[in-house]
mmCIF file of C-alpha atoms in Angstrom:
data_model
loop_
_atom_site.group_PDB
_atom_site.id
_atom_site.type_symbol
_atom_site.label_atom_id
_atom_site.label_comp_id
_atom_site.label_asym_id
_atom_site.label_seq_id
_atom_site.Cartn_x
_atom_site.Cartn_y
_atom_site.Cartn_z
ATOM 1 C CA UNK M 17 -27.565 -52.196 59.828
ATOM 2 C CA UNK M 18 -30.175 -50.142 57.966
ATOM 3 C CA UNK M 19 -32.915 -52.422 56.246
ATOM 4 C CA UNK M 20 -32.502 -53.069 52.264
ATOM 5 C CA UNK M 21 -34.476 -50.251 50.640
ATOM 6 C CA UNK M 22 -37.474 -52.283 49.240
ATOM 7 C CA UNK M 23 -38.063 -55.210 51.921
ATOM 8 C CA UNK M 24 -40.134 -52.637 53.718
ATOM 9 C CA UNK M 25 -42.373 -52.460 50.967
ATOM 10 C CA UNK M 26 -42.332 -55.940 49.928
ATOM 11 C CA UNK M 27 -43.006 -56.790 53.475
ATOM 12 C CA UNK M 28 -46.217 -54.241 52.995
ATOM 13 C CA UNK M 29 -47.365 -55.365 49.405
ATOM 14 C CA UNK M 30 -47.386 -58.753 50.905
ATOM 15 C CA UNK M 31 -49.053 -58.391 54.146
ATOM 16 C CA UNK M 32 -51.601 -56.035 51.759
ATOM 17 C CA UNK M 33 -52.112 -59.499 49.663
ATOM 18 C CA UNK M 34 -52.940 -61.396 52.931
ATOM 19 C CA UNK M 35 -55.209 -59.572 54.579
ATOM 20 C CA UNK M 36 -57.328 -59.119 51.078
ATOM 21 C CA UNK M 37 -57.269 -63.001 51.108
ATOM 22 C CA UNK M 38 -58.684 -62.897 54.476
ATOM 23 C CA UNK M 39 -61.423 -60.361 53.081
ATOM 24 C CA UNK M 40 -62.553 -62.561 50.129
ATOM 25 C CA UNK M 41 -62.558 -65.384 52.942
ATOM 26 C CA UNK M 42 -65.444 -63.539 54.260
ATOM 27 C CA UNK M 43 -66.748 -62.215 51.820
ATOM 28 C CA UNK M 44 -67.315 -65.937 50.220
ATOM 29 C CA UNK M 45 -68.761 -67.190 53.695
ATOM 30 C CA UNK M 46 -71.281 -64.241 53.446
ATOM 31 C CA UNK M 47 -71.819 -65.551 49.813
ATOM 32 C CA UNK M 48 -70.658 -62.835 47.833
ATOM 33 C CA UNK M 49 -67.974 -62.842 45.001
ATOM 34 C CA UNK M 50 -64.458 -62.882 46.264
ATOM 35 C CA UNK M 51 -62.533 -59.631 44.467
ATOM 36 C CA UNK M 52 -60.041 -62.236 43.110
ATOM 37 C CA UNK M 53 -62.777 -63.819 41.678
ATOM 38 C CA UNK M 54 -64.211 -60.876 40.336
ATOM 39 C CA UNK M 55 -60.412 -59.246 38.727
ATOM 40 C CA UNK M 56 -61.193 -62.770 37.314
ATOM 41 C CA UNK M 57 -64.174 -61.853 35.553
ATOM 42 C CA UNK M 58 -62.556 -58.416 34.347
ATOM 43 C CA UNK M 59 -60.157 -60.496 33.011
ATOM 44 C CA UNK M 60 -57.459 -58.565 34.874
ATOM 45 C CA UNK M 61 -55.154 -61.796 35.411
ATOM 46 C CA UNK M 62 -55.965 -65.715 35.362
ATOM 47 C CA UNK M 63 -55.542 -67.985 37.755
ATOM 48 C CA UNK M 64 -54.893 -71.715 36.244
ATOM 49 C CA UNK M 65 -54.179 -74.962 37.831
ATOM 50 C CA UNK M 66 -50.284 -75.898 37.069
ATOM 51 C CA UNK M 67 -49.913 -78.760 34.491
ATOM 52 C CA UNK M 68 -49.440 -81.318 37.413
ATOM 53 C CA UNK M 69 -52.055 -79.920 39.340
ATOM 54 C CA UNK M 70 -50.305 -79.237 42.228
ATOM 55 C CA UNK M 71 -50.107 -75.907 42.185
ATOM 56 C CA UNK M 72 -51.684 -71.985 40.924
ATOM 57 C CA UNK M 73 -50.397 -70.516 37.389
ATOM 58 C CA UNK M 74 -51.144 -66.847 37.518
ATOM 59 C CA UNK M 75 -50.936 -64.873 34.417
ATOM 60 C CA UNK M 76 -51.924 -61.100 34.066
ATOM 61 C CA UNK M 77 -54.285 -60.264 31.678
ATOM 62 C CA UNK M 78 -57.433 -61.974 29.730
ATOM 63 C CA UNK M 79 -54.405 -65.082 28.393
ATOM 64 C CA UNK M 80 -56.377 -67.930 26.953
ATOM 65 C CA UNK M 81 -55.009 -71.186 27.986
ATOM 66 C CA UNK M 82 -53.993 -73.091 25.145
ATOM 67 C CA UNK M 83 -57.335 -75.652 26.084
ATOM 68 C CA UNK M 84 -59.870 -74.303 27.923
ATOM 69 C CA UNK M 85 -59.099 -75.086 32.106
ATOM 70 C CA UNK M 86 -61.449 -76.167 34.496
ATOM 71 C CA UNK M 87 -62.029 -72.465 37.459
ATOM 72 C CA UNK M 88 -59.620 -73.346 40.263
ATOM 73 C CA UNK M 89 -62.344 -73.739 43.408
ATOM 74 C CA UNK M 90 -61.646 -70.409 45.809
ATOM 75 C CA UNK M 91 -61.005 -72.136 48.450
ATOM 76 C CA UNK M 92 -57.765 -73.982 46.606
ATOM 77 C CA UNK M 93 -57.092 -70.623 45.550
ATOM 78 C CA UNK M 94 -56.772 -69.142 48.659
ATOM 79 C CA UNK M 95 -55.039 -71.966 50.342
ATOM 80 C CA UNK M 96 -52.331 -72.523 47.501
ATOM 81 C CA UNK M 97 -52.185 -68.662 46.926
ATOM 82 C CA UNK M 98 -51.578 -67.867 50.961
ATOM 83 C CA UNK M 99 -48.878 -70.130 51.126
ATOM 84 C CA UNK M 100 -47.348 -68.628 47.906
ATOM 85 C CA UNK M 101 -47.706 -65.312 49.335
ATOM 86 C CA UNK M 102 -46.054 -66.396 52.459
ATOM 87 C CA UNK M 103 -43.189 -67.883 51.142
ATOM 88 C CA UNK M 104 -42.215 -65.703 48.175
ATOM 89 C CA UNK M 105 -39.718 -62.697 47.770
ATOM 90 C CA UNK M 106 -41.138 -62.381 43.939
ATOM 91 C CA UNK M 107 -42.034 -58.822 43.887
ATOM 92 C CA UNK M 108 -43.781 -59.169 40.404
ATOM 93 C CA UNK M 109 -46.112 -61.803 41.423
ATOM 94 C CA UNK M 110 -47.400 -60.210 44.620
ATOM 95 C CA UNK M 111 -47.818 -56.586 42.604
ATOM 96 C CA UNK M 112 -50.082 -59.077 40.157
ATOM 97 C CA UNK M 113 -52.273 -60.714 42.759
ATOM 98 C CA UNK M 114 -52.356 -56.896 44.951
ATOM 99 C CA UNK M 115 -53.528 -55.520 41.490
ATOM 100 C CA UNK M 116 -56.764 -57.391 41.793
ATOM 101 C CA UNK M 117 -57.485 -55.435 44.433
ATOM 102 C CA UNK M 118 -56.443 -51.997 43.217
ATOM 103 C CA UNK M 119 -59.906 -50.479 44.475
ATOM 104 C CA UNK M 120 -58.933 -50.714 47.962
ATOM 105 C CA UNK M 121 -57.909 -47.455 50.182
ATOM 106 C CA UNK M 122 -55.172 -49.344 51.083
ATOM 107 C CA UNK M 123 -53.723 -49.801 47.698
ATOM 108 C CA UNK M 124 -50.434 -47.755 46.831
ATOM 109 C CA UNK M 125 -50.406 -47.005 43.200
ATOM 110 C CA UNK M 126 -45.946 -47.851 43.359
ATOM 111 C CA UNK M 127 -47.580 -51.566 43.664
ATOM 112 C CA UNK M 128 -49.357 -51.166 40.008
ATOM 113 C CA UNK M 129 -47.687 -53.648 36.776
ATOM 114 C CA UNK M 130 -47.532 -52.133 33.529
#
């Protein structure tokens, strides 16, 4: 049985989206600013706390919340947003988080959101 045509590459886009987590991981314990954190700054997508705080909104673009949100800490980021990664078969939402990291050599331009 021959593999559906995109799992391959969902199974690459996510496993791309992990191992950058793991390289802002470091790059935070060496004290520099996570890439997530910097697409942040670019204002490149948002990352928001859910309305019952349990979880990560994550909205492309420089979106204003409707009241001003407290920064989700990195390290809830990264713990709420590996899980996520893990777990989903949302193709959209990992091309949104693997955009933050478009600069990479590993990056495949197929993986871009317009």
């Amino acid at each position: 049985m021959e593999p559906e045509p995109n799992h391959t590459s969902l199974e690459d886009l996510r496993r791309f989206v992990l191992d950058r987590l793991a390289e802002d991981e470091r790059r935070l314990a060496r004290e520099e600013l996570p890439a997530l954190d910097d697409a942040e700054r670019q204002g490149r997508l948002r990352i928001l706390r859910s309305d019952d705080g349990r979880g990560l909104l994550l909205i492309p673009g420089p979106v204003q919340a409707r009241e001003e949100r407290a920064p989700v800490a990195f390290d809830d980021k990264l713990r709420l947003l590996r899980v996520e990664v893990e777990a989903t078969s949302d193709a959209a939402l990992l091309r949104l988080l693997a955009g933050a990291y478009d600069t990479h050599h590993g990056w495949q331009e197929e993986w871009r959101t317009n």
